[in-house]
Each structure stands twice: as C-alpha cells, then as structure tokens.
XYZ file of N, CA and C in Angstrom:
396
model
N 84.037 99.956 80.019
C 85.120 99.150 80.541
C 86.050 100.027 81.383
N 86.443 99.529 82.534
C 87.322 100.281 83.425
C 88.707 100.415 82.812
N 89.305 101.549 83.089
C 90.659 101.791 82.595
C 91.657 100.960 83.408
N 92.580 100.296 82.710
C 93.590 99.478 83.384
C 94.637 100.364 84.049
N 95.139 99.958 85.217
C 96.245 100.694 85.823
C 97.488 100.562 84.946
N 98.261 101.640 84.881
C 99.441 101.668 84.011
C 100.696 101.283 84.778
N 101.518 100.459 84.125
C 102.799 100.027 84.678
C 103.889 100.455 83.712
N 104.965 101.004 84.229
C 106.121 101.366 83.413
C 107.212 100.328 83.622
N 107.685 99.745 82.522
C 108.771 98.764 82.547
C 110.014 99.439 81.986
N 111.093 99.468 82.779
C 112.321 100.163 82.394
C 113.480 99.175 82.399
N 114.017 98.887 81.217
C 115.160 97.982 81.100
C 115.799 98.222 79.745
N 117.121 98.163 79.685
C 117.806 98.393 78.411
C 117.793 97.162 77.513
N 117.383 96.017 78.028
C 117.321 94.796 77.215
C 115.888 94.568 76.723
N 115.723 94.550 75.393
C 114.400 94.356 74.798
C 113.727 93.086 75.302
N 114.493 91.998 75.396
C 113.908 90.711 75.791
C 113.371 90.751 77.219
N 114.064 91.435 78.107
C 113.601 91.543 79.493
C 112.341 92.403 79.547
N 112.357 93.536 78.826
C 111.162 94.387 78.785
C 109.959 93.609 78.269
N 110.158 92.818 77.211
C 109.051 92.054 76.626
C 108.505 91.028 77.621
N 109.386 90.339 78.333
C 108.951 89.344 79.314
C 108.193 90.008 80.464
N 108.753 91.079 81.000
C 108.099 91.779 82.109
C 106.745 92.327 81.656
N 106.700 92.894 80.454
C 105.443 93.442 79.936
C 104.383 92.358 79.788
N 104.769 91.193 79.287
C 103.808 90.094 79.112
C 103.238 89.645 80.461
N 104.097 89.523 81.453
C 103.641 89.112 82.785
C 102.757 90.198 83.393
N 103.124 91.456 83.201
C 102.330 92.566 83.737
C 100.936 92.599 83.113
N 100.859 92.328 81.819
C 99.544 92.298 81.163
C 98.676 91.177 81.745
N 99.301 90.041 82.086
C 98.569 88.944 82.737
C 97.974 89.398 84.069
N 98.653 90.334 84.718
C 98.198 90.841 86.014
C 97.200 91.987 85.868
N 96.875 92.358 84.640
C 95.866 93.386 84.426
C 96.384 94.794 84.281
N 97.641 94.950 83.913
C 98.208 96.278 83.716
C 98.231 96.665 82.243
N 98.061 97.945 81.982
C 98.383 98.546 80.698
C 99.868 98.891 80.819
N 100.684 98.521 79.843
C 102.135 98.619 79.997
C 102.746 99.659 79.063
N 103.585 100.518 79.634
C 104.442 101.426 78.871
C 105.875 100.961 79.100
N 106.768 101.304 78.163
C 108.146 100.830 78.270
C 109.141 101.958 78.019
N 110.301 101.836 78.670
C 111.422 102.750 78.455
C 112.705 101.927 78.513
N 113.723 102.354 77.752
C 114.962 101.576 77.693
C 116.063 102.108 78.606
N 115.804 103.203 79.322
C 116.767 103.711 80.300
C 116.045 104.646 81.266
N 116.733 105.008 82.329
C 116.130 105.853 83.346
C 115.751 107.230 82.851
N 116.521 107.774 81.936
C 116.222 109.106 81.402
C 114.885 109.104 80.663
N 114.685 108.102 79.791
C 113.397 107.978 79.096
C 112.263 107.756 80.096
N 112.523 106.932 81.098
C 111.500 106.627 82.095
C 111.086 107.877 82.863
N 112.051 108.687 83.260
C 111.745 109.904 84.000
C 110.904 110.846 83.150
N 111.254 110.967 81.870
C 110.471 111.799 80.951
C 109.039 111.287 80.866
N 108.873 109.969 80.747
C 107.524 109.398 80.676
C 106.754 109.625 81.972
N 107.415 109.494 83.101
C 106.752 109.722 84.390
C 106.267 111.163 84.509
N 107.084 112.095 84.059
C 106.726 113.505 84.149
C 105.611 113.870 83.176
N 105.522 113.154 82.054
C 104.539 113.473 81.018
C 103.233 112.695 81.152
N 103.221 111.620 81.921
C 102.042 110.749 81.993
C 100.954 111.371 82.863
N 99.799 111.664 82.253
C 98.698 112.179 83.073
C 98.260 111.106 84.073
N 98.244 111.460 85.332
C 97.872 110.483 86.350
C 99.002 109.564 86.764
N 100.148 109.670 86.100
C 101.313 108.872 86.456
C 101.135 107.391 86.189
N 101.900 106.591 86.880
C 101.873 105.135 86.739
C 101.468 104.506 88.065
N 100.775 103.380 87.978
C 100.380 102.657 89.189
C 101.591 102.015 89.845
N 102.589 101.649 89.026
C 103.808 101.014 89.531
C 104.878 101.059 88.446
N 106.125 100.827 88.868
C 107.269 100.830 87.955
C 108.133 99.611 88.269
N 108.534 98.897 87.213
C 109.522 97.818 87.330
C 110.757 98.314 86.597
N 111.885 98.382 87.295
C 113.065 99.056 86.752
C 114.334 98.226 86.938
N 115.131 98.152 85.885
C 116.454 97.533 85.959
C 117.392 98.477 86.708
N 118.426 97.942 87.301
C 119.403 98.768 88.002
C 120.469 99.269 87.037
N 121.078 98.367 86.268
C 122.195 98.743 85.397
C 121.708 99.031 83.984
N 121.719 100.323 83.634
C 121.287 100.775 82.305
C 122.157 101.945 81.877
N 122.234 102.200 80.568
C 122.983 103.358 80.084
C 122.208 104.658 80.327
N 122.888 105.763 80.216
C 122.364 107.131 80.304
C 121.915 107.525 81.705
N 121.033 106.749 82.322
C 120.620 106.987 83.704
C 120.266 105.625 84.285
N 121.039 105.168 85.269
C 120.781 103.837 85.818
C 119.574 103.856 86.757
N 119.206 102.688 87.245
C 118.027 102.573 88.089
C 118.120 103.367 89.376
N 119.294 103.377 89.987
C 119.479 104.141 91.225
C 119.291 105.635 90.970
N 119.897 106.147 89.904
C 119.745 107.565 89.554
C 118.287 107.883 89.224
N 117.627 106.965 88.520
C 116.219 107.160 88.177
C 115.356 107.250 89.432
N 115.536 106.316 90.357
C 114.724 106.326 91.577
C 114.996 107.594 92.383
N 116.258 108.001 92.480
C 116.588 109.260 93.164
C 115.834 110.427 92.556
N 115.861 110.532 91.226
C 115.175 111.626 90.533
C 113.658 111.504 90.687
N 113.131 110.307 90.552
C 111.690 110.082 90.679
C 111.199 110.492 92.055
N 111.923 110.107 93.088
C 111.491 110.367 94.462
C 111.561 111.847 94.844
N 112.177 112.676 94.016
C 112.154 114.116 94.276
C 110.722 114.645 94.193
N 109.940 114.113 93.237
C 108.571 114.578 93.026
C 107.517 113.545 93.395
N 107.841 112.280 93.300
C 106.865 111.202 93.474
C 107.380 110.235 94.535
N 106.809 110.329 95.701
C 107.282 109.502 96.815
C 106.437 108.242 97.006
N 105.372 108.075 96.196
C 104.421 107.004 96.479
C 104.323 105.896 95.435
N 104.678 106.134 94.185
C 104.537 105.091 93.169
C 105.419 103.899 93.523
N 104.835 102.699 93.618
C 105.646 101.518 93.933
C 106.694 101.253 92.850
N 107.925 100.977 93.280
C 109.018 100.650 92.364
C 109.598 99.298 92.771
N 109.649 98.391 91.798
C 110.299 97.091 91.984
C 111.561 97.105 91.135
N 112.702 96.883 91.755
C 113.983 96.910 91.050
C 114.369 95.504 90.606
N 114.768 95.382 89.337
C 115.356 94.147 88.814
C 116.862 94.338 88.837
N 117.592 93.394 89.410
C 119.033 93.597 89.511
C 119.806 92.286 89.616
N 121.009 92.319 89.108
C 121.942 91.206 89.293
C 122.842 91.486 90.500
N 122.694 92.665 91.092
C 123.491 93.089 92.249
C 123.167 92.206 93.450
N 124.195 91.646 94.056
C 123.988 90.754 95.199
C 124.505 91.359 96.518
N 125.077 92.553 96.452
C 125.619 93.205 97.641
C 124.463 93.694 98.522
N 124.317 93.070 99.686
C 123.186 93.381 100.574
C 123.155 94.853 100.984
N 124.311 95.450 101.244
C 124.341 96.857 101.650
C 123.802 97.760 100.549
N 124.172 97.476 99.301
C 123.662 98.277 98.183
C 122.155 98.101 98.030
N 121.680 96.865 98.193
C 120.244 96.614 98.086
C 119.482 97.321 99.206
N 120.009 97.298 100.411
C 119.358 97.979 101.530
C 119.361 99.493 101.317
N 120.424 100.013 100.702
C 120.471 101.444 100.395
C 119.356 101.816 99.416
N 119.092 100.943 98.442
C 117.997 101.201 97.503
C 116.647 101.195 98.212
N 116.470 100.274 99.131
C 115.211 100.238 99.880
C 115.064 101.510 100.701
N 116.154 101.957 101.325
C 116.125 103.213 102.077
C 115.798 104.394 101.171
N 116.212 104.307 99.909
C 115.971 105.365 98.939
C 114.503 105.404 98.514
N 113.808 104.298 98.687
C 112.384 104.333 98.376
C 111.875 103.309 97.391
N 112.661 102.253 97.087
C 112.067 101.201 96.264
C 111.200 100.332 97.175
N 110.266 99.633 96.585
C 109.336 98.830 97.364
C 109.696 97.355 97.391
N 110.688 96.975 96.594
C 111.136 95.597 96.567
C 112.112 95.399 95.429
N 112.737 94.232 95.416
C 113.666 93.935 94.327
C 113.573 92.459 93.979
N 113.938 92.163 92.745
C 113.983 90.793 92.248
C 115.362 90.592 91.647
N 116.045 89.546 92.091
C 117.389 89.269 91.593
C 117.341 88.603 90.225
N 118.215 89.065 89.327
C 118.372 88.448 88.010
C 119.418 87.354 88.105
N 119.323 86.302 87.361
C 118.170 86.003 86.508
C 116.987 85.629 87.393
N 115.803 86.061 86.968
C 114.625 85.806 87.782
C 113.724 84.775 87.122
N 112.925 84.145 87.948
C 111.922 83.212 87.456
C 110.657 84.017 87.187
N 109.984 83.774 86.073
C 108.734 84.491 85.814
C 107.758 84.416 86.993
N 107.743 83.294 87.707
C 106.835 83.151 88.854
C 107.150 84.170 89.950
N 108.439 84.514 90.137
C 108.812 85.509 91.147
C 108.287 86.888 90.767
N 108.426 87.235 89.492
C 107.919 88.525 89.027
C 106.396 88.534 89.086
N 105.777 87.450 88.696
C 104.320 87.344 88.740
C 103.808 87.566 90.158
N 104.486 86.979 91.130
C 104.091 87.148 92.534
C 104.207 88.614 92.957
N 105.332 89.246 92.632
C 105.537 90.651 93.007
C 104.507 91.552 92.330
N 104.266 91.321 91.040
C 103.295 92.146 90.319
C 101.874 91.883 90.806
N 101.577 90.657 91.182
C 100.247 90.340 91.712
C 99.991 91.094 93.008
N 101.029 91.223 93.839
C 100.891 91.970 95.088
C 100.638 93.447 94.804
N 101.368 94.003 93.839
C 101.150 95.399 93.461
C 99.762 95.543 92.843
N 99.384 94.599 91.980
C 98.082 94.650 91.314
C 96.944 94.684 92.332
N 97.067 93.896 93.378
C 96.029 93.864 94.406
C 95.882 95.225 95.080
N 96.982 95.937 95.219
C 96.954 97.247 95.867
C 96.397 98.333 94.962
N 96.561 98.174 93.645
C 96.147 99.240 92.722
C 94.900 98.887 91.923
N 94.287 97.762 92.229
C 93.019 97.433 91.604
C 93.093 96.742 90.262
N 94.224 96.169 89.916
C 94.306 95.362 88.693
C 93.785 93.969 89.032
N 93.631 93.145 88.029
C 93.092 91.801 88.287
C 94.221 90.823 88.612
N 93.872 89.806 89.326
C 94.840 88.739 89.592
C 94.964 87.892 88.343
N 96.151 87.362 88.064
C 96.309 86.514 86.882
C 95.537 85.211 87.041
N 95.153 84.639 85.918
C 94.449 83.355 85.945
C 95.387 82.274 86.452
N 94.847 81.360 87.224
C 95.674 80.278 87.783
C 95.974 79.231 86.743
C-alpha cells in the first residue's frame, strides 16, 4: 500500500483541529496535529520527509501563524500552507501571501470550502480526491 502524504494541522482549538483532520483524511492525507506554531515548527524540523502541506490558524498562543510561517520559510520555501483566520484586513492577508502562504480560508469556514482547498492540494501531492 502506498504511503499517504502527510498533512500538519495547526490550531489551538481542539474542535477545529478535529474538523480539519477529518476533512483532510477524506482527501487522503495522513494527519499530524499541533496546538501552536512552536509545536508545529518542532514537528516540521523533526519529520523525515517533511509534510505535503500545512493548514495553520493565525491566532494562537506561544507562536502565532504569522510567526510560524516566517520561521518555516527560513528553511522550507515549498511546503504549501493554507492559513485559517478570522482576520478580514485585506492588507494583512496580502502580507501573509507575500510571506509565502498558498491560500487562506476565513473563519468561520464551511467544511466544503476547506474540502475544496485540500482537494486542490491533494491533487498536487498525489493524495486521493474525496468521494462525491
């Protein structure tokens, strides 16, 4: 059996992590989780082969999503990052895109929006499309 591509879900809210993880598994990902950017960075540095993609919250304790992406991009410029955020300020969102995120989803989000974003990433990294 082929090894599933790994996705890292980073959010300080257990319920959000669980929802994102469930949708990611539908898209064919093996899922790892972290509750803040500091834990996520440690996992990224320790993961053999890294992650196929990362879904990350913006507002978290210890190290927020922006700080995490800044630190991640020092060594890893290619792993796709999708930011989950309640931030509606267009300038801040554009700054994140300039920093190297690959997209964002506004909270509260519809599972279908996340499914669409993850399906696009899955197609690029060889995971399966979710069942219709």
